[in-house]
Coordinates of C-alpha atoms and ligand atoms in Angstrom, one line a residue:
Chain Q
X1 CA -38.9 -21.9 -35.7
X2 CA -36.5 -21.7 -33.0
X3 CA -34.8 -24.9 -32.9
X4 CA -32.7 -26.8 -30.2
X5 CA -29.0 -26.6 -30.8
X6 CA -28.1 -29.2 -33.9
X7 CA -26.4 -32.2 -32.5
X8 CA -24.7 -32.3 -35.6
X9 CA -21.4 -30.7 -34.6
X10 CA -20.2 -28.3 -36.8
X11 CA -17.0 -25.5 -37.0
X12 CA -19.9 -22.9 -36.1
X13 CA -20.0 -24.6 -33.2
X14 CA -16.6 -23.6 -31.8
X15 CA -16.9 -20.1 -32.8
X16 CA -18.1 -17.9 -29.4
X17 CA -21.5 -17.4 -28.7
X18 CA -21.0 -13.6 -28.7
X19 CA -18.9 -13.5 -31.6
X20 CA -21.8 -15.1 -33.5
X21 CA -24.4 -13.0 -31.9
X22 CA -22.8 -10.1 -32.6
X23 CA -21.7 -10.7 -36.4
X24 CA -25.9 -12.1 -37.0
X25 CA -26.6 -8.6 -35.1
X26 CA -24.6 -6.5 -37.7
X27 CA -25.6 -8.8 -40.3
X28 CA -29.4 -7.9 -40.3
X29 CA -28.7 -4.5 -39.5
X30 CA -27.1 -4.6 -42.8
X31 CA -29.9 -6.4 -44.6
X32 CA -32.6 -3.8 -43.8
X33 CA -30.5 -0.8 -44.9
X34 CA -30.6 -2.3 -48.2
X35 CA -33.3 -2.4 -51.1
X36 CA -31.0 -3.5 -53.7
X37 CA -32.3 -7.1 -54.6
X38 CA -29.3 -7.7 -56.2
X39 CA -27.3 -7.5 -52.7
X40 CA -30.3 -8.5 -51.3
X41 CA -30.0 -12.4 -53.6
X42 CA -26.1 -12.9 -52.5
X43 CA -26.6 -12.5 -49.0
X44 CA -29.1 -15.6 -49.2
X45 CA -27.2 -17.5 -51.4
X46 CA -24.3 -16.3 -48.6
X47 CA -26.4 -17.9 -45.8
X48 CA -27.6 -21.2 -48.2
X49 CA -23.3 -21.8 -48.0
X50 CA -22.8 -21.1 -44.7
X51 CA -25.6 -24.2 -43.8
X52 CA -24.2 -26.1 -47.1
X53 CA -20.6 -25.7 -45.7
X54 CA -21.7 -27.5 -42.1
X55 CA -22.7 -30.7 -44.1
X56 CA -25.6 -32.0 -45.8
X57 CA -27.2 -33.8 -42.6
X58 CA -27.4 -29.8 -41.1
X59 CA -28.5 -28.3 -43.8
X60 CA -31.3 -30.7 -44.4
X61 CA -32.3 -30.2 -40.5
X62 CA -32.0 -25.9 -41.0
X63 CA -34.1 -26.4 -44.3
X64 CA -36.8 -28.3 -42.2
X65 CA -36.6 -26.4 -39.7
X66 CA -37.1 -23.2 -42.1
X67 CA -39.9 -24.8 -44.0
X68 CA -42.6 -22.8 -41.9
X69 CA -42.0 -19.7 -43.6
X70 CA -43.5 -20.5 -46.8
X71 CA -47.0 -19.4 -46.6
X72 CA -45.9 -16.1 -45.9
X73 CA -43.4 -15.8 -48.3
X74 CA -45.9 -17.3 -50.6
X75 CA -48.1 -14.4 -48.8
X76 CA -46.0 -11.8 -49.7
X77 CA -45.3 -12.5 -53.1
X78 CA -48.9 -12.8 -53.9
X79 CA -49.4 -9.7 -52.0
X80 CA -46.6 -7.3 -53.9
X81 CA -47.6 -9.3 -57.2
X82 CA -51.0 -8.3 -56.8
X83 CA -50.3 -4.5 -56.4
X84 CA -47.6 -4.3 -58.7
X85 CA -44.6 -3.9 -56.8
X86 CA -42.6 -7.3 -57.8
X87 CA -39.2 -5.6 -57.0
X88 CA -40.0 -4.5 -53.8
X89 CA -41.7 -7.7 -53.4
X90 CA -39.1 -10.0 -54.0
X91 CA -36.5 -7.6 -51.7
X92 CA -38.9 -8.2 -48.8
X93 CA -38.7 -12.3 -49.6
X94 CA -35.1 -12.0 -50.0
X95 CA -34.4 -10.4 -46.6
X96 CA -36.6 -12.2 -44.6
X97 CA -35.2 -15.1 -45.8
X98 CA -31.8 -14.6 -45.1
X99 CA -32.6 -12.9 -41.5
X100 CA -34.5 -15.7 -40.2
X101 CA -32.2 -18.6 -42.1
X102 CA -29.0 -16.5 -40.6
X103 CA -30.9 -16.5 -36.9
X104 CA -31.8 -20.1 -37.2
X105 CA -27.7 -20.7 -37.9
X106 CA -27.0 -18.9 -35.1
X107 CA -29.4 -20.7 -32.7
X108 CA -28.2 -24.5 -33.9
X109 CA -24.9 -23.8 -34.0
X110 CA -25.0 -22.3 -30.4
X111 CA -25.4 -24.5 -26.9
X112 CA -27.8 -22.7 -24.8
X113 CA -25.5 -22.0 -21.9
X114 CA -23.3 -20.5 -24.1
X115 CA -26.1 -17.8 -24.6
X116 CA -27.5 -17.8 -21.0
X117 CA -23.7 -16.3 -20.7
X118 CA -23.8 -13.8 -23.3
X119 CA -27.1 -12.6 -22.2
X120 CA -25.5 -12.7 -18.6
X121 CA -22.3 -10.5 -19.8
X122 CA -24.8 -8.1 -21.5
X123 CA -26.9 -8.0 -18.7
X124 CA -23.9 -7.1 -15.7
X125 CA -24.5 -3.1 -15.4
X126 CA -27.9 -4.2 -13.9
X127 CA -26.3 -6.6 -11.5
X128 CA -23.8 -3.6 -10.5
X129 CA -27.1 -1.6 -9.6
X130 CA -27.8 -4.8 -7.3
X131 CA -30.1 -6.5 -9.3
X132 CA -30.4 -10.3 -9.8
X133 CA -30.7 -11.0 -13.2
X134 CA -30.3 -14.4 -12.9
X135 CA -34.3 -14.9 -13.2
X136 CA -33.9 -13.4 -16.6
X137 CA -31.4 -15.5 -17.9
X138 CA -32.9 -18.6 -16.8
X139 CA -36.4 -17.7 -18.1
X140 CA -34.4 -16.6 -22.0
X141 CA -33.0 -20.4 -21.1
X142 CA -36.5 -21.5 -20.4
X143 CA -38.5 -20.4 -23.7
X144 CA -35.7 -21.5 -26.0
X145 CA -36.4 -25.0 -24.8
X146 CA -39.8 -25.1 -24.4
X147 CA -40.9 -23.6 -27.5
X148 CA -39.9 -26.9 -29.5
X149 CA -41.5 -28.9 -26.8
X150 CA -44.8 -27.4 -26.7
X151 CA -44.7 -27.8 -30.5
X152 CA -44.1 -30.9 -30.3
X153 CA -47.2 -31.2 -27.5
X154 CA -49.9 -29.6 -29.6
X155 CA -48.4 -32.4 -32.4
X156 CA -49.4 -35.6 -30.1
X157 CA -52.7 -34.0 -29.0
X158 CA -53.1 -33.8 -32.7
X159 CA -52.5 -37.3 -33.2
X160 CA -54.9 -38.3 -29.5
X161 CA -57.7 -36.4 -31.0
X162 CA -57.3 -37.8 -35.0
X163 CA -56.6 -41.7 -33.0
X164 CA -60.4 -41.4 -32.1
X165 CA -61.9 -39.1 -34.6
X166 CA -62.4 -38.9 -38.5
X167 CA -62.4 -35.1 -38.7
X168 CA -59.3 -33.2 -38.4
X169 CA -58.6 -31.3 -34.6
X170 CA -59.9 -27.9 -34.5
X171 CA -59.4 -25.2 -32.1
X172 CA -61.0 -27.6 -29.2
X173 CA -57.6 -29.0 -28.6
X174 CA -56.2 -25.1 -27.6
X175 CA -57.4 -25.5 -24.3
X176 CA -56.3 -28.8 -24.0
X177 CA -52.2 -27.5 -25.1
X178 CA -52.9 -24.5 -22.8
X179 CA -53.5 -26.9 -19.9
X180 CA -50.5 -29.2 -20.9
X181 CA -48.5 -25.9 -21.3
X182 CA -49.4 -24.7 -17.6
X183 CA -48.5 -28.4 -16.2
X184 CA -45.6 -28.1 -17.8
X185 CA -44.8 -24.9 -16.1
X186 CA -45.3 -26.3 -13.2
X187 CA -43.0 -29.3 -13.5
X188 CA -39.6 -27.1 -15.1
X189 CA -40.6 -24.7 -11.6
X190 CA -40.5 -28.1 -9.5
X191 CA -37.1 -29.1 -11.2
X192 CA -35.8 -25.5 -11.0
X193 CA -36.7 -25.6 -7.5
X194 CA -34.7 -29.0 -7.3
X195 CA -31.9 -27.5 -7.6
X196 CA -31.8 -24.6 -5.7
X197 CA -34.1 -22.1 -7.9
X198 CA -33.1 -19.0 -9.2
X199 CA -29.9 -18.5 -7.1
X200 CA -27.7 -15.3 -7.9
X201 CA -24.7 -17.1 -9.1
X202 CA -20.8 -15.6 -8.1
X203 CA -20.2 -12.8 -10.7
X204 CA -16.1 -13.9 -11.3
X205 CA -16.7 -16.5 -14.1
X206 CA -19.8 -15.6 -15.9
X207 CA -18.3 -14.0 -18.6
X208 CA -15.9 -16.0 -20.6
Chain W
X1 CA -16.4 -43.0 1.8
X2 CA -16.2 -41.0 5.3
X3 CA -18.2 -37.5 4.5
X4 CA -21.3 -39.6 4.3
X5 CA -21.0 -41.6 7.3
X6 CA -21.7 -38.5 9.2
X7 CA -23.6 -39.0 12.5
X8 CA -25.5 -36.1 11.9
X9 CA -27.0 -37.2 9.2
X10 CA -30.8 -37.7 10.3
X11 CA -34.0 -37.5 8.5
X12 CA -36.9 -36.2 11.5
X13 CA -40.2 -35.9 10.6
X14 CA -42.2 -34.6 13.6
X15 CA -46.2 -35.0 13.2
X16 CA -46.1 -34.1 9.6
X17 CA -49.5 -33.2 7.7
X18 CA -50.1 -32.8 4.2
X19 CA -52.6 -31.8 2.8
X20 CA -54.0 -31.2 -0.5
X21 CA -57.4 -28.7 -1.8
X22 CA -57.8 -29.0 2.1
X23 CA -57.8 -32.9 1.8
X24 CA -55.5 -34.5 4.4
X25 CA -53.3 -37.0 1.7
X26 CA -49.8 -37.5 4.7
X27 CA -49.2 -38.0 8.0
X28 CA -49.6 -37.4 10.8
X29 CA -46.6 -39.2 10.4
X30 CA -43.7 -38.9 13.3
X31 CA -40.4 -40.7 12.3
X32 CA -36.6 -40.8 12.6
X33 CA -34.4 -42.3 9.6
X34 CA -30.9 -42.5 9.3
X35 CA -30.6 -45.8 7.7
X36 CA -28.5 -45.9 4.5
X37 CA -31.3 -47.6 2.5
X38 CA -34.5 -46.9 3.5
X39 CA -37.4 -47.9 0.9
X40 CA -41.0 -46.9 0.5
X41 CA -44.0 -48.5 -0.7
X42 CA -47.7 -48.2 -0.8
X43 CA -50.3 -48.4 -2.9
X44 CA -51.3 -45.5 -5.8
X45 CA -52.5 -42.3 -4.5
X46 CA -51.0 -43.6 -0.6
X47 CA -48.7 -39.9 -0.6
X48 CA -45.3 -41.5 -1.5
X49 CA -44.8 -38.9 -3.6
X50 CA -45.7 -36.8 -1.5
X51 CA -43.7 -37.3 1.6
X52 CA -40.7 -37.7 -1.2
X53 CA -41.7 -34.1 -2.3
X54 CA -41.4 -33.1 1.3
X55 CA -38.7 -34.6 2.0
X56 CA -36.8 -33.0 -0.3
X57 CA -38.2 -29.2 0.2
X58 CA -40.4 -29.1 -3.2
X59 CA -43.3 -28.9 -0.6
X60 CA -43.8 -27.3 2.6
X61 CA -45.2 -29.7 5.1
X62 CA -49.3 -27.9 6.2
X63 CA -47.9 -28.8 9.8
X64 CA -45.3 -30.2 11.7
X65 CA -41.8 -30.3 10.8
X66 CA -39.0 -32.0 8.5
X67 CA -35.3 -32.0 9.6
X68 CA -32.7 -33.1 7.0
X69 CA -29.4 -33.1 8.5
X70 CA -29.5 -30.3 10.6
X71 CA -31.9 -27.9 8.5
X72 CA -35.6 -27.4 6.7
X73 CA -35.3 -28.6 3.6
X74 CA -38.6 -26.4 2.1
X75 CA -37.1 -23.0 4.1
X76 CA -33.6 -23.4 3.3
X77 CA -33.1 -24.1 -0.4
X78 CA -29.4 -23.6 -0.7
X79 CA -28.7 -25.5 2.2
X80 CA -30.8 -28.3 0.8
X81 CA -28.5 -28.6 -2.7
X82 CA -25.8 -30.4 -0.7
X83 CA -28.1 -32.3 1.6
X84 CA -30.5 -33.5 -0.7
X85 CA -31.2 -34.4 -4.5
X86 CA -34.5 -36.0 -6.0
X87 CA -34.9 -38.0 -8.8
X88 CA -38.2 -37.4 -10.5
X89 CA -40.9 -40.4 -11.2
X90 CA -40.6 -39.0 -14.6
X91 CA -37.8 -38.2 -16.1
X92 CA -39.3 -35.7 -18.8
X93 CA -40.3 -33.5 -15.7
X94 CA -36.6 -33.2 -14.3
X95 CA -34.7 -32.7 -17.7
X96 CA -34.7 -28.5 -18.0
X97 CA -31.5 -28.1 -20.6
X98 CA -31.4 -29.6 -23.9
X99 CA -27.6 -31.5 -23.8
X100 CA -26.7 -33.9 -21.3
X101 CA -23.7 -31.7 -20.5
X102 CA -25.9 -28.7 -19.7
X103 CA -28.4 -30.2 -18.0
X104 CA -25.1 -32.0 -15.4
X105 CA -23.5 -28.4 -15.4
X106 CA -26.7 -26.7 -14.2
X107 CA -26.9 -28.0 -10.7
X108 CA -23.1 -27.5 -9.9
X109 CA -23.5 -23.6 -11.3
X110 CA -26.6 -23.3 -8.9
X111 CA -24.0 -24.9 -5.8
X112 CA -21.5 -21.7 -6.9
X113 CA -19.0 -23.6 -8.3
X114 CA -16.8 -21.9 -11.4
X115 CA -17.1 -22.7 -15.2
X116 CA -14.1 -24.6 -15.3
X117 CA -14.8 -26.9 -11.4
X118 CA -17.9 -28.1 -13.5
X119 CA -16.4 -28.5 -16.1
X120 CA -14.2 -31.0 -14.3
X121 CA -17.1 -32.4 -12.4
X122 CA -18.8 -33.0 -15.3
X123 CA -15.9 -35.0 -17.0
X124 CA -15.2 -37.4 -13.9
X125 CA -19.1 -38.4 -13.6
X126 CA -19.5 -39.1 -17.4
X127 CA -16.1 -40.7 -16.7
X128 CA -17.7 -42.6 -13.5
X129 CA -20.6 -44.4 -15.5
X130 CA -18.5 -45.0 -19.0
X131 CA -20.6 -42.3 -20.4
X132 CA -18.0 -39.3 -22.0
X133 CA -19.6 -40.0 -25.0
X134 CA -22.7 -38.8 -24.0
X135 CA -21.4 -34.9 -23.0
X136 CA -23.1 -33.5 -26.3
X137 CA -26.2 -35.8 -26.6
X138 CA -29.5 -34.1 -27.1
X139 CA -31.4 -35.0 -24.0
X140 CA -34.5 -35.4 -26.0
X141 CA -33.2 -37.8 -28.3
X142 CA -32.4 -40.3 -25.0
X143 CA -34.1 -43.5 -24.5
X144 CA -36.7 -43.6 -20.8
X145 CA -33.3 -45.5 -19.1
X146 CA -31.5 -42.7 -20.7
X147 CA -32.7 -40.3 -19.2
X148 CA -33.1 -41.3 -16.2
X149 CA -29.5 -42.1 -16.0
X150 CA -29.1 -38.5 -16.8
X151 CA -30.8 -37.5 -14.3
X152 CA -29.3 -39.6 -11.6
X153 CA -25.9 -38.2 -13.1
X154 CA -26.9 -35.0 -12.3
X155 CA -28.2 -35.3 -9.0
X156 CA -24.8 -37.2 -7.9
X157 CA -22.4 -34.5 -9.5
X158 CA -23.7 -32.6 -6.9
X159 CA -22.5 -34.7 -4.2
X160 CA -26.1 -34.6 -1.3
X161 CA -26.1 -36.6 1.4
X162 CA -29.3 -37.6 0.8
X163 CA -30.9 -38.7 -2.3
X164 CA -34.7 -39.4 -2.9
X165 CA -35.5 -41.7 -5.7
X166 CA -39.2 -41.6 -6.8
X167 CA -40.0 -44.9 -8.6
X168 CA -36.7 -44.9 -10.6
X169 CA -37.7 -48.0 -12.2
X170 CA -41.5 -47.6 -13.9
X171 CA -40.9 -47.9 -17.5
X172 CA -37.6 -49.4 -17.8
X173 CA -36.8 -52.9 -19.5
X174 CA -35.4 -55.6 -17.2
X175 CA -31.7 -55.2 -18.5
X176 CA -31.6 -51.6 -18.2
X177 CA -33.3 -51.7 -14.3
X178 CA -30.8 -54.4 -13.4
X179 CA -28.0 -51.8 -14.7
X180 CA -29.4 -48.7 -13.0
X181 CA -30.0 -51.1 -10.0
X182 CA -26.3 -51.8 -10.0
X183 CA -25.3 -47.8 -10.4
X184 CA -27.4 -47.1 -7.2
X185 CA -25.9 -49.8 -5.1
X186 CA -22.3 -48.2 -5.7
X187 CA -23.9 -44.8 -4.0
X188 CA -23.0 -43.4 -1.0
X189 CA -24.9 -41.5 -0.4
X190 CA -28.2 -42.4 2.1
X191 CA -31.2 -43.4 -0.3
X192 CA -34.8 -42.6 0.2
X193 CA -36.4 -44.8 -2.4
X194 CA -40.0 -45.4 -3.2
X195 CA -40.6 -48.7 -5.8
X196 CA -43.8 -50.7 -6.8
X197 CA -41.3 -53.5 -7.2
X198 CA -40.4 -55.3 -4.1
X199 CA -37.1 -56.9 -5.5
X200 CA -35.5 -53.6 -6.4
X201 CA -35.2 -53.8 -2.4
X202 CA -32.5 -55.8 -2.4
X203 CA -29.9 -54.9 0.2
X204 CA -32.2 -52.3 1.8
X205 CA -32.2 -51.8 5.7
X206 CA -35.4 -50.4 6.4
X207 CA -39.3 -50.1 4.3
X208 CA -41.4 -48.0 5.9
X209 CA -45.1 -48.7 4.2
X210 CA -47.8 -46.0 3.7
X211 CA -51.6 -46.3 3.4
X212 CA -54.1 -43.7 3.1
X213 CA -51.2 -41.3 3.8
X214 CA -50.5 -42.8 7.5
X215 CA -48.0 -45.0 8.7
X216 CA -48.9 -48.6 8.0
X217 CA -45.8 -50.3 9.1
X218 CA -42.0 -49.8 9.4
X219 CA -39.3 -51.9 10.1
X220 CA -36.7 -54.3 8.6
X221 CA -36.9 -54.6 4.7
X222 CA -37.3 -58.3 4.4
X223 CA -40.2 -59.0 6.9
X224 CA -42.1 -55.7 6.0
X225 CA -41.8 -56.5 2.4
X226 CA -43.1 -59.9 2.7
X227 CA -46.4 -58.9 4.5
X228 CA -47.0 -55.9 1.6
X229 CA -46.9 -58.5 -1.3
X230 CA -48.9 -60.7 0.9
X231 CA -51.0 -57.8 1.1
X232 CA -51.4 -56.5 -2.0
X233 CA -52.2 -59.7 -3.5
X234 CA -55.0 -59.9 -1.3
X235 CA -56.3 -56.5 -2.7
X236 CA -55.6 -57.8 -6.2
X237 CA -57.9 -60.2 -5.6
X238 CA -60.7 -57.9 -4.9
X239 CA -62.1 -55.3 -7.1
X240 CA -61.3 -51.7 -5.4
X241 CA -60.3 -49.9 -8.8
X242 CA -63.7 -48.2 -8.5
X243 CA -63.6 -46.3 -5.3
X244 CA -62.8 -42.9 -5.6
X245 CA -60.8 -40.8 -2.9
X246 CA -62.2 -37.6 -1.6
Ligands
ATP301 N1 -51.1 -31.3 -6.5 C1 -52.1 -32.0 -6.0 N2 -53.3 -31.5 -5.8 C2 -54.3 -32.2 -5.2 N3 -54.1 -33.5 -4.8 C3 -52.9 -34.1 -4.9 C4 -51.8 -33.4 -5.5 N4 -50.8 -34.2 -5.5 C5 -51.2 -35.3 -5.0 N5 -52.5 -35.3 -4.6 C6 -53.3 -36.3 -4.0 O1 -52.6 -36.8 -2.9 C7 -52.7 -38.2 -2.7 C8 -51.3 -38.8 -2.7 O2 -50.6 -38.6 -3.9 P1 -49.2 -39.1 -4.2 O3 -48.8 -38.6 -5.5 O4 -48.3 -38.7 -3.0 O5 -49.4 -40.7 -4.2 P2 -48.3 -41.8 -4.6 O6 -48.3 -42.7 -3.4 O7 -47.0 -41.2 -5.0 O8 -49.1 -42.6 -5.8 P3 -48.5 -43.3 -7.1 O9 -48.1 -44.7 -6.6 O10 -49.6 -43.4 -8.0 O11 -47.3 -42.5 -7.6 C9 -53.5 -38.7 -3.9 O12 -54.8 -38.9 -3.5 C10 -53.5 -37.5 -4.9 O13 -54.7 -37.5 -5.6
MG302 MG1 -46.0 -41.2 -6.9

């Protein structure tokens, strides 16, 4: 789900990282106050126009990258059709839709620097207490990246164990990714450490 | 270039000992370098890597002791961004940041330099090797040479004196070594470079050839070179593939 920025470039893409945090904050806020499905519809059809209006090359790459969802939307319906509830039921789709589409926008429209900094602005009052919060920053940095990555891991693996097998890989390859995932550690730590490690950096120009 | 013709600048190793799981795989290995172009070779598994990992403070030595101009590279990290910067065998394991123009700014952050200084920085090495349009490429999305350009970019930017080079070359096509050949020649800072290919010597001053982890020989680039293809011909001939270290 949580994508690399979209080398598509796009106006989002010039609007400030905190700006866009902060609106997507207020934004989901507002989504679960609501139970009105009719509210509930316009705000996806609100976030189907804000990918539509970056071009059809980025919102073909958000609607891939969204396409995950669907067994447990298709879980939910079932569910709330099952007992009964199909109002309720199609508020919950609605929401989660637009929360997680409108979070995904966010996250490809956004460098990850950009929100190493606003996690470093919202992160200062513990750096006046002394503390060095650069570790933190580096390691929100850290799992954006590699989340895709190790996706993208288990997906060879997959393909290494079907290149000598008929049957389809089962849960023997989990070790296998674990491993891969640990040497990966190990390798981001050695290029971390490459260049300098997690150094405090000067305070003046980290927010802006 | 004057800042890099400094006098001081001298790689000691003084009885250095690596070892690995308790398995002795360097040294004890006791030498001075201060050549520009210094190159290293040696078979697989003969602790090139190693010594480059060592060299450039990813590794504390088991015993003895590395000086890179004037410090420890393993003790004193933030002296060792300005001294010295490695380029990874593989790419993949260097790249931390998903654009090329994060992944450039990252280092110059780390050496305490403002938003906008990198920023500049950035520019002029993009600028350097005809690359601006690169600034917002997805690093994933490069091509091997690619990225390993990137990677060499970033480990410039941050202007070391030293920079270790850890089989640049493996995977490359011919065109694309040849280019990043021609890159390397134009740096100036010293270069520490280990290579399976004895022609991507050309120009060097000094190969210093590991076997089993110890010293095998070391002198001028030309002569040295010439006995390790002689060499490891020789071993191509015979069937050694089988024997397992340990
Ligand atoms: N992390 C490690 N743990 C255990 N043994 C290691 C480790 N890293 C290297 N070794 C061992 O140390 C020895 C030297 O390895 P090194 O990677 O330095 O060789 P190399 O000369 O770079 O080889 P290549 O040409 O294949 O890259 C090898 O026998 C290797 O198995
Ligand atoms: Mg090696």
């Amino acid at each position: 789900m949580i994508s690399l920025t979209s080398p598509v470039e796009t106006w989002a893409h010039r609007w400030p990282a905190g700006l866009k945090l902060g609106l997507m904050s207020l934004a989901t806020v507002a989504l679960f106050a609501t139970e009105d499905p009719a509210i509930l519809g316009a705000s996806a059809v609100g976030v189907a126009l804000l990918y539509a209006s970056a071009g059809t090359r980025f919102a073909r790459a958000g609607a891939r990258q969204l396409w995950p969802l669907w067994p447990f939307l298709v879980l939910i319906a079932l569910w709330h059709g099952l007992t009964g509830q199909v109002a309720a039921g199609v508020a919950l789709t609605l929401r989660l839709l637009a929360a997680v589409a409108l979070a995904n926008f966010v996250t490809m429209t956004t460098r990850l620097s950009a929100m190493i900094e606003v996690a470093a602005v919202l992160l200062a009052p513990f750096r006046r207490l002394g503390l060095s919060t650069r570790a933190l920053e580096i390691s929100i940095a850290l799992v954006i990246r590699f989340t895709p990555a190790i996706a993208r891991k288990g997906g060879l693996l997959s393909e290494a164990w079907r290149a000598r097998s008929r049957r389809r890989p089962g849960w023997q390859i989990v070790m296998s990714l674990a491993a891969l995932a640990i040497d990966d550690a190990d390798h981001v730590a050695d290029a971390l450490k490459a260049r300098g490690g997690v150094l405090p950096i000067p305070d003046t120009d980290q927010k802006g | 270039m004057a800042p890099f013709d400094r006098p001081d600048d001298l790689l000691r190793l003084e009885d250095l000992r690596v070892a690995h799981d308790g398995r002795d795989v360097l040294g004890p290995l006791t030498l001075d370098i201060t050549a520009r172009r210094t190159g290293i070779v040696g078979r697989n598994g003969s602790g090139k890597t190693t010594l480059a990992r060592v060299v450039a403070g990813l590794q504390a030595p088991t015993a003895g002791r590395v000086t890179l101009s004037g410090i420890d590279p393993a003790k004193d990290r933030r002296g060792a961004l300005d001294r010295v910067g490695i380029l990874f065998q593989n790419p993949d394991h260097q790249i931390i940041f998903p654009t090329v123009e994060e992944e450039i700014t990252f280092g110059l952050r780390q050496q305490g330099r403002s938003k906008a200084e990198a920023a500049a920085a950035v520019t002029a090495i993009l600028t350097r090797f005809d690359k601006l349009h690169w600034r917002a490429a997805a690093t994933h999305s490069l091509s091997q040479g690619q990225k390993q350009l990137v990677c060499l970019m970033a480990v410039l930017v941050m202007g070391p004196r030293w920079i270790v080079l850890d089989e640049p070359f493996s995977g490359l096509d011919i065109a694309t070594r040849l280019q990043l050949m021609r890159h390397m020649a134009r740096i100036e800072a010293r270069i520490l470079m280990i290579s399976h290919d004895p022609e991507s010597f050309a120009g060097y001053d000094r190969v210093i050839w590991l076997e089993g982890g110890a010293l095998r020989e070391d002198g001028p680039a030309a002569p040295v070179l010439a006995r390790f293809t002689a060499q490891m011909r020789q071993w191509g001939d015979a069937d050694d593939l089988s024997h397992l270290a340990g």
